[in-house]
Amino acid sequence: MITKFKQLDWWIAGPYLILSVIGIVMVFSASSNMASGSAMVYLLKQTAFVGVGIAAIVFLLSLNMQALRRMIATPTVVYLLGGVLLVTEFLPAVNGAHGWIPLPGFSLQPVEFFKVFLIIYIADFMSKHPWQIGRGLTQQSLFQPSRNHAFWPILGSFGLIFIYPDLGNLFITGVIVLVLLLLSGMRRWWAFIVSAGALILGFLLPKVLALLHLNGASHYQLGRLTAFVNPWENADAGHQLIIAYYAIAHGGLFGVGLGNSILKQGYLPEPNTDFIMAVMVEELGAVLTTVVLLLEFLLIWRIMLLGIRQSQQFYRLLLFGLATFLFVQILVNFGGVLGILPITGVTFPFISYGGSSFLVLSIAVGLALNISNRRKKVGGG
């Protein structure tokens, strides 16, 4: 174990630890005026989440990746996770969406774990069933269950995420799948069809959900998803984005000081999760927020660089899948705060409050560190 820590890739571990500490500080600050609990409670919980995340990384560093691959990347695990997602459909909704398992002190969100599992599963599948130029994947390898692999159960899991509804995570998982297929050799015209279909679905889905009122989906939710075009036209649905704009403008370049946010005082809903970056810009300013973004992208860049250097397709796809996961999660959250994407309730990596999200992101970092250690052990850079 000591040897593993000596081999630790600090280009990954360093940003992770710094961002985790910043996240603890920002959660404490952003929670200081929340009616749902005291800032100290959120501070203690987030600190505990970070501790569990670090413990998960230590555990993953002790594992053999090939053994983990054989254990995780199986249709049985797909069915098991799909069953958990199905059960959460019948549990009480949280903020109008299902998919949460209430536990003492916090709630578990299985769809977060599904994202990392999906990356491992598809990386394994595509490394064994590569997209062959000229004819693509065979129908047998894609849709017919076999003893070793079955791709089609993933579609059922996507369907469950669709009906929650959880559009943010649906978009993230969809982009992950598309990127992994492209890296596996998908032909460009297939990529165009998939991308066009995803865009059309993303445009029509909010309207369908609102019209059918699935799981309580209402026209308010439709407005919330489309308000980013012009939030001032819909004062109710665009309220969150307008307040976020004021927070960003108030912060300016250098911010108003840690803990001095005005707009977190009952104006911003969920200031410690979905809109924590608006609080950060207001308190720390655009300059320090840019530093945080650079730390995030440094971590992503390092994971991608490791992926480029891999000789085995499984490790290459796994690392690029993890990098895509982190990048799209940042894009969806911060894009919603800036008003360039709809607000979908996705957390900002390592900064937002949340146990499920932080643990899954720590697992992603742990997997990358494990592969980095393996590369150094076999004589790589």
Short mmCIF file of C-alpha atoms in Angstrom, two decimals:
data_model
loop_
_atom_site.label_atom_id
_atom_site.label_comp_id
_atom_site.label_asym_id
_atom_site.label_seq_id
_atom_site.Cartn_x
_atom_site.Cartn_y
_atom_site.Cartn_z
CA MET A 1 0.00 0.00 0.00
CA ILE A 2 2.85 2.40 0.81
CA THR A 3 4.29 1.73 -2.64
CA LYS A 4 0.95 2.60 -4.22
CA PHE A 5 0.93 5.98 -2.46
CA LYS A 6 4.49 6.67 -3.57
CA GLN A 7 3.33 6.06 -7.15
CA LEU A 8 0.29 8.31 -6.69
CA ASP A 9 -0.37 10.61 -9.65
CA TRP A 10 -0.47 14.01 -7.95
CA TRP A 11 -1.67 15.70 -11.14
CA ILE A 12 -4.93 13.91 -10.34
CA ALA A 13 -4.79 13.57 -6.55
CA GLY A 14 -3.66 17.19 -5.99
CA PRO A 15 -6.58 18.94 -7.75
CA TYR A 16 -8.99 16.42 -6.21
CA LEU A 17 -7.88 17.23 -2.66
CA ILE A 18 -7.76 21.00 -3.23
CA LEU A 19 -11.23 21.02 -4.81
CA SER A 20 -12.59 18.87 -1.98
CA VAL A 21 -11.38 21.38 0.63
CA ILE A 22 -12.78 24.28 -1.39
CA GLY A 23 -16.07 22.37 -1.61
CA ILE A 24 -16.26 21.96 2.17
CA VAL A 25 -15.66 25.70 2.65
CA MET A 26 -18.20 26.72 0.01
CA VAL A 27 -20.88 24.32 1.27
CA PHE A 28 -20.46 25.82 4.76
CA SER A 29 -20.71 29.34 3.39
CA ALA A 30 -23.59 28.67 1.00
CA SER A 31 -25.61 26.88 3.72
CA SER A 32 -25.36 29.67 6.28
CA ASN A 33 -28.84 31.05 5.60
CA MET A 34 -30.76 27.92 4.58
CA ALA A 35 -34.01 27.27 6.39
CA SER A 36 -33.65 23.47 6.04
CA GLY A 37 -30.70 23.20 8.45
CA SER A 38 -27.77 24.94 10.05
CA ALA A 39 -24.53 25.55 8.20
CA MET A 40 -22.64 23.47 10.77
CA VAL A 41 -24.78 20.41 9.96
CA TYR A 42 -24.00 20.75 6.25
CA LEU A 43 -20.33 21.34 7.06
CA LEU A 44 -20.11 18.14 9.11
CA LYS A 45 -21.98 16.12 6.48
CA GLN A 46 -19.86 17.38 3.60
CA THR A 47 -16.68 16.72 5.58
CA ALA A 48 -17.94 13.19 6.21
CA PHE A 49 -18.69 12.77 2.48
CA VAL A 50 -15.13 13.84 1.65
CA GLY A 51 -13.78 11.36 4.21
CA VAL A 52 -15.83 8.55 2.67
CA GLY A 53 -14.68 9.61 -0.81
CA ILE A 54 -11.02 9.48 0.19
CA ALA A 55 -11.59 6.08 1.83
CA ALA A 56 -13.15 4.84 -1.44
CA ILE A 57 -10.05 5.99 -3.36
CA VAL A 58 -7.75 4.20 -0.91
CA PHE A 59 -9.85 1.04 -1.34
CA LEU A 60 -9.79 1.28 -5.14
CA LEU A 61 -6.01 1.68 -5.12
CA SER A 62 -5.76 -1.73 -3.46
CA LEU A 63 -7.83 -3.50 -6.11
CA ASN A 64 -6.77 -5.30 -9.26
CA MET A 65 -8.49 -3.53 -12.16
CA GLN A 66 -8.93 -6.69 -14.22
CA ALA A 67 -10.58 -8.45 -11.28
CA LEU A 68 -12.84 -5.43 -10.75
CA ARG A 69 -13.65 -5.46 -14.47
CA ARG A 70 -14.69 -9.12 -14.40
CA MET A 71 -16.84 -8.53 -11.33
CA ILE A 72 -18.57 -5.30 -12.41
CA ALA A 73 -18.95 -5.47 -16.21
CA THR A 74 -21.64 -8.17 -16.28
CA PRO A 75 -25.32 -8.16 -17.32
CA THR A 76 -26.19 -9.38 -13.81
CA VAL A 77 -25.00 -6.08 -12.36
CA VAL A 78 -27.02 -4.24 -15.04
CA TYR A 79 -30.17 -6.05 -13.95
CA LEU A 80 -29.41 -5.44 -10.28
CA LEU A 81 -28.84 -1.72 -10.76
CA GLY A 82 -31.85 -1.49 -13.05
CA GLY A 83 -33.94 -3.11 -10.34
CA VAL A 84 -32.75 -0.52 -7.82
CA LEU A 85 -33.64 2.27 -10.25
CA LEU A 86 -37.08 0.72 -10.73
CA VAL A 87 -37.69 0.52 -6.97
CA THR A 88 -36.83 4.19 -6.51
CA GLU A 89 -39.58 5.01 -9.00
CA PHE A 90 -42.13 4.07 -6.32
CA LEU A 91 -40.45 6.01 -3.52
CA PRO A 92 -41.48 9.59 -2.63
CA ALA A 93 -40.34 12.24 -5.12
CA VAL A 94 -37.71 14.81 -4.20
CA ASN A 95 -38.18 18.24 -5.85
CA GLY A 96 -40.60 16.70 -8.34
CA ALA A 97 -38.28 13.86 -9.39
CA HIS A 98 -37.98 10.27 -8.29
CA GLY A 99 -34.74 8.31 -8.00
CA TRP A 100 -33.80 8.88 -4.35
CA ILE A 101 -33.51 6.32 -1.55
CA PRO A 102 -34.05 8.01 1.85
CA LEU A 103 -31.53 6.90 4.48
CA PRO A 104 -30.84 8.18 8.02
CA GLY A 105 -29.17 11.58 7.65
CA PHE A 106 -29.03 11.69 3.85
CA SER A 107 -30.56 10.35 0.62
CA LEU A 108 -28.86 8.00 -1.84
CA GLN A 109 -29.20 8.62 -5.58
CA PRO A 110 -28.56 5.35 -7.49
CA VAL A 111 -28.44 7.06 -10.88
CA GLU A 112 -25.14 8.67 -9.86
CA PHE A 113 -23.58 5.23 -9.45
CA PHE A 114 -25.13 4.14 -12.74
CA LYS A 115 -23.01 6.71 -14.60
CA VAL A 116 -19.68 5.24 -13.46
CA PHE A 117 -20.91 1.68 -13.90
CA LEU A 118 -22.05 2.56 -17.42
CA ILE A 119 -18.53 3.74 -18.29
CA ILE A 120 -16.94 0.51 -17.01
CA TYR A 121 -19.55 -1.67 -18.70
CA ILE A 122 -19.38 -0.02 -22.12
CA ALA A 123 -15.58 0.24 -22.05
CA ASP A 124 -15.45 -3.50 -21.41
CA PHE A 125 -18.13 -4.25 -24.02
CA MET A 126 -16.62 -2.10 -26.76
CA SER A 127 -13.10 -3.42 -26.14
CA LYS A 128 -14.42 -6.95 -26.76
CA HIS A 129 -16.90 -6.06 -29.51
CA PRO A 130 -15.20 -3.22 -31.44
CA TRP A 131 -17.10 -1.18 -33.99
CA GLN A 132 -15.91 -2.63 -37.27
CA ILE A 133 -15.60 -0.14 -40.10
CA GLY A 134 -18.01 -0.99 -42.89
CA ARG A 135 -20.60 -2.92 -40.90
CA GLY A 136 -20.55 -1.67 -37.32
CA LEU A 137 -21.65 -3.74 -34.37
CA THR A 138 -23.62 -6.86 -35.16
CA GLN A 139 -27.19 -7.23 -34.03
CA GLN A 140 -26.15 -10.27 -32.00
CA SER A 141 -23.52 -8.39 -30.02
CA LEU A 142 -25.82 -5.43 -29.42
CA PHE A 143 -29.27 -6.73 -28.64
CA GLN A 144 -29.16 -10.46 -27.97
CA PRO A 145 -28.31 -11.47 -24.41
CA SER A 146 -25.39 -13.83 -24.05
CA ARG A 147 -23.60 -15.42 -21.13
CA ASN A 148 -20.88 -12.79 -21.16
CA HIS A 149 -22.40 -9.57 -22.45
CA ALA A 150 -25.72 -7.94 -23.24
CA PHE A 151 -25.91 -4.33 -24.36
CA TRP A 152 -29.65 -3.93 -24.48
CA PRO A 153 -30.31 -3.83 -20.69
CA ILE A 154 -28.62 -0.42 -20.72
CA LEU A 155 -31.55 0.85 -22.80
CA GLY A 156 -33.97 -0.18 -20.07
CA SER A 157 -31.97 1.77 -17.49
CA PHE A 158 -32.07 4.83 -19.75
CA GLY A 159 -35.85 4.40 -19.90
CA LEU A 160 -36.08 4.49 -16.11
CA ILE A 161 -34.02 7.70 -15.95
CA PHE A 162 -36.34 9.12 -18.63
CA ILE A 163 -39.54 8.55 -16.67
CA TYR A 164 -38.24 9.89 -13.31
CA PRO A 165 -37.72 12.46 -15.01
CA ASP A 166 -33.99 13.23 -14.62
CA LEU A 167 -33.07 15.09 -17.78
CA GLY A 168 -29.67 16.28 -16.55
CA ASN A 169 -28.37 12.78 -15.86
CA LEU A 170 -30.10 11.47 -18.98
CA PHE A 171 -28.12 14.00 -21.03
CA ILE A 172 -24.84 13.20 -19.24
CA THR A 173 -25.18 9.44 -19.70
CA GLY A 174 -26.19 9.94 -23.33
CA VAL A 175 -23.08 12.01 -24.07
CA ILE A 176 -20.88 9.42 -22.33
CA VAL A 177 -22.29 6.64 -24.51
CA LEU A 178 -21.87 8.71 -27.69
CA VAL A 179 -18.25 9.59 -26.89
CA LEU A 180 -17.36 5.97 -26.12
CA LEU A 181 -18.99 4.79 -29.34
CA LEU A 182 -17.09 7.41 -31.35
CA LEU A 183 -13.80 6.42 -29.72
CA SER A 184 -14.59 2.80 -30.54
CA GLY A 185 -14.66 3.60 -34.26
CA MET A 186 -18.26 4.59 -34.96
CA ARG A 187 -18.61 5.91 -38.49
CA ARG A 188 -19.29 9.63 -38.86
CA TRP A 189 -22.72 9.26 -40.41
CA TRP A 190 -23.82 7.11 -37.49
CA ALA A 191 -22.47 9.79 -35.14
CA PHE A 192 -24.48 12.43 -37.04
CA ILE A 193 -27.69 10.37 -36.76
CA VAL A 194 -27.18 9.74 -33.04
CA SER A 195 -26.34 13.39 -32.34
CA ALA A 196 -29.30 14.68 -34.36
CA GLY A 197 -31.61 12.24 -32.61
CA ALA A 198 -30.31 13.34 -29.21
CA LEU A 199 -30.87 17.01 -30.06
CA ILE A 200 -34.40 16.37 -31.27
CA LEU A 201 -35.16 14.30 -28.18
CA GLY A 202 -33.72 17.00 -25.93
CA PHE A 203 -35.98 19.58 -27.61
CA LEU A 204 -39.17 17.52 -27.54
CA LEU A 205 -38.75 15.69 -24.24
CA PRO A 206 -39.67 18.59 -21.91
CA LYS A 207 -42.85 19.23 -23.90
CA VAL A 208 -43.83 15.55 -23.86
CA LEU A 209 -43.25 15.31 -20.11
CA ALA A 210 -45.28 18.44 -19.45
CA LEU A 211 -48.18 17.33 -21.65
CA LEU A 212 -48.33 13.83 -20.20
CA HIS A 213 -47.68 15.01 -16.63
CA LEU A 214 -45.42 12.02 -16.03
CA ASN A 215 -44.42 11.75 -12.36
CA GLY A 216 -45.94 15.13 -11.66
CA ALA A 217 -44.07 16.82 -14.50
CA SER A 218 -45.85 20.09 -15.07
CA HIS A 219 -45.73 23.11 -17.29
CA TYR A 220 -43.64 24.74 -14.57
CA GLN A 221 -40.97 22.09 -15.16
CA LEU A 222 -41.23 22.74 -18.90
CA GLY A 223 -40.78 26.46 -18.23
CA ARG A 224 -37.80 25.73 -15.96
CA LEU A 225 -36.10 23.86 -18.80
CA THR A 226 -36.80 26.50 -21.44
CA ALA A 227 -36.47 29.66 -19.31
CA PHE A 228 -32.77 29.94 -20.09
CA VAL A 229 -33.68 31.35 -23.54
CA ASN A 230 -35.25 34.44 -21.93
CA PRO A 231 -35.78 34.06 -18.16
CA TRP A 232 -37.42 37.50 -17.85
CA GLU A 233 -40.41 36.35 -19.90
CA ASN A 234 -41.37 33.83 -17.22
CA ALA A 235 -40.84 35.29 -13.77
CA ASP A 236 -41.61 32.01 -11.98
CA ALA A 237 -39.58 29.55 -14.04
CA GLY A 238 -36.77 32.03 -14.73
CA HIS A 239 -36.48 33.26 -11.15
CA GLN A 240 -33.52 31.02 -10.28
CA LEU A 241 -31.51 32.07 -13.31
CA ILE A 242 -32.23 35.77 -12.82
CA ILE A 243 -31.03 35.61 -9.21
CA ALA A 244 -27.91 33.73 -10.38
CA TYR A 245 -27.23 36.54 -12.87
CA TYR A 246 -27.50 39.11 -10.07
CA ALA A 247 -25.14 37.06 -7.90
CA ILE A 248 -22.53 36.85 -10.66
CA ALA A 249 -22.82 40.56 -11.43
CA HIS A 250 -22.58 41.44 -7.74
CA GLY A 251 -19.39 39.40 -7.33
CA GLY A 252 -17.51 41.00 -10.20
CA LEU A 253 -13.83 40.13 -10.59
CA PHE A 254 -12.82 39.71 -6.95
CA GLY A 255 -16.06 39.03 -5.10
CA VAL A 256 -17.65 40.49 -2.00
CA GLY A 257 -15.77 38.21 0.41
CA LEU A 258 -16.28 34.69 1.70
CA GLY A 259 -19.55 34.43 3.61
CA ASN A 260 -20.81 37.83 2.44
CA SER A 261 -23.19 36.71 -0.31
CA ILE A 262 -26.49 38.59 -0.24
CA LEU A 263 -28.38 36.48 -2.75
CA LYS A 264 -27.93 33.22 -0.83
CA GLN A 265 -30.08 34.74 1.93
CA GLY A 266 -33.35 33.24 0.80
CA TYR A 267 -33.17 34.38 -2.81
CA LEU A 268 -31.34 31.44 -4.41
CA PRO A 269 -33.00 28.04 -4.01
CA GLU A 270 -30.59 25.21 -3.20
CA PRO A 271 -27.58 27.57 -2.91
CA ASN A 272 -25.35 24.76 -1.63
CA THR A 273 -26.07 22.32 -4.50
CA ASP A 274 -27.39 23.39 -7.92
CA PHE A 275 -26.41 27.07 -7.59
CA ILE A 276 -23.31 26.89 -5.44
CA MET A 277 -21.23 28.29 -8.31
CA ALA A 278 -23.37 31.43 -8.34
CA VAL A 279 -22.59 31.86 -4.63
CA MET A 280 -18.90 31.23 -5.33
CA VAL A 281 -18.72 33.88 -8.05
CA GLU A 282 -20.50 36.38 -5.80
CA GLU A 283 -18.25 35.74 -2.80
CA LEU A 284 -14.90 34.88 -4.41
CA GLY A 285 -15.23 36.67 -7.73
CA ALA A 286 -14.61 35.63 -11.32
CA VAL A 287 -10.83 35.37 -10.86
CA LEU A 288 -10.84 32.76 -8.08
CA THR A 289 -13.76 30.94 -9.71
CA THR A 290 -11.63 30.66 -12.85
CA VAL A 291 -8.86 29.11 -10.73
CA VAL A 292 -11.35 26.50 -9.51
CA LEU A 293 -12.38 25.76 -13.11
CA LEU A 294 -8.71 25.43 -14.10
CA LEU A 295 -8.21 22.86 -11.32
CA GLU A 296 -11.17 20.91 -12.63
CA PHE A 297 -9.85 20.99 -16.18
CA LEU A 298 -6.33 20.08 -15.02
CA LEU A 299 -7.76 16.92 -13.51
CA ILE A 300 -9.73 16.17 -16.71
CA TRP A 301 -6.69 16.87 -18.91
CA ARG A 302 -4.53 14.50 -16.88
CA ILE A 303 -7.11 11.70 -17.10
CA MET A 304 -7.35 12.22 -20.88
CA LEU A 305 -3.56 12.19 -21.19
CA LEU A 306 -3.47 8.88 -19.35
CA GLY A 307 -6.09 7.58 -21.75
CA ILE A 308 -4.01 8.58 -24.78
CA ARG A 309 -1.00 6.72 -23.37
CA GLN A 310 -2.86 3.44 -22.82
CA SER A 311 -2.10 0.50 -25.09
CA GLN A 312 -5.19 -1.48 -24.05
CA GLN A 313 -8.53 -0.38 -25.47
CA PHE A 314 -10.42 -1.05 -22.22
CA TYR A 315 -8.27 1.33 -20.18
CA ARG A 316 -8.32 3.93 -22.95
CA LEU A 317 -12.12 3.91 -23.19
CA LEU A 318 -12.52 3.84 -19.41
CA LEU A 319 -10.34 6.91 -18.89
CA PHE A 320 -11.93 8.90 -21.70
CA GLY A 321 -15.34 7.94 -20.34
CA LEU A 322 -14.39 9.24 -16.89
CA ALA A 323 -13.02 12.48 -18.37
CA THR A 324 -16.22 12.93 -20.39
CA PHE A 325 -18.30 12.36 -17.26
CA LEU A 326 -16.47 15.09 -15.35
CA PHE A 327 -16.47 17.55 -18.26
CA VAL A 328 -20.16 17.18 -19.10
CA GLN A 329 -21.15 17.41 -15.42
CA ILE A 330 -19.27 20.72 -15.19
CA LEU A 331 -20.80 21.91 -18.46
CA VAL A 332 -24.38 21.08 -17.47
CA ASN A 333 -24.17 22.64 -13.99
CA PHE A 334 -22.19 25.79 -14.79
CA GLY A 335 -23.92 26.15 -18.15
CA GLY A 336 -27.23 26.25 -16.28
CA VAL A 337 -25.93 28.89 -13.86
CA LEU A 338 -24.67 31.03 -16.76
CA GLY A 339 -27.90 30.58 -18.70
CA ILE A 340 -26.42 28.84 -21.74
CA LEU A 341 -28.11 25.51 -20.89
CA PRO A 342 -31.35 24.59 -19.11
CA ILE A 343 -31.25 24.18 -15.34
CA THR A 344 -31.47 20.45 -14.64
CA GLY A 345 -30.42 20.00 -11.01
CA VAL A 346 -26.97 18.51 -11.68
CA THR A 347 -24.29 19.15 -9.05
CA PHE A 348 -20.92 20.81 -9.71
CA PRO A 349 -18.09 18.26 -9.28
CA PHE A 350 -16.40 18.27 -5.84
CA ILE A 351 -17.89 21.65 -4.87
CA SER A 352 -21.65 21.07 -4.47
CA TYR A 353 -23.13 19.50 -1.37
CA GLY A 354 -24.13 15.87 -1.83
CA GLY A 355 -23.00 12.43 -0.69
CA SER A 356 -23.93 10.30 -3.71
CA SER A 357 -22.42 12.73 -6.19
CA PHE A 358 -19.18 13.22 -4.25
CA LEU A 359 -18.71 9.48 -3.66
CA VAL A 360 -19.22 8.65 -7.33
CA LEU A 361 -16.83 11.40 -8.42
CA SER A 362 -14.29 10.05 -5.92
CA ILE A 363 -14.74 6.57 -7.40
CA ALA A 364 -13.99 8.04 -10.83
CA VAL A 365 -10.80 9.62 -9.48
CA GLY A 366 -9.89 6.37 -7.72
CA LEU A 367 -10.24 4.39 -10.94
CA ALA A 368 -8.01 6.87 -12.78
CA LEU A 369 -5.38 6.72 -10.02
CA ASN A 370 -5.46 2.92 -10.06
CA ILE A 371 -4.80 2.87 -13.80
CA SER A 372 -2.05 5.48 -13.41
CA ASN A 373 -0.37 3.36 -10.73
CA ARG A 374 -0.64 0.31 -12.96
CA ARG A 375 1.04 2.18 -15.82
CA LYS A 376 3.95 3.25 -13.58
CA LYS A 377 4.32 -0.29 -12.27
CA VAL A 378 4.76 -1.66 -15.79
CA GLY A 379 7.28 1.09 -16.62
CA GLY A 380 5.07 3.77 -18.19
CA GLY A 381 5.31 7.52 -17.69
#
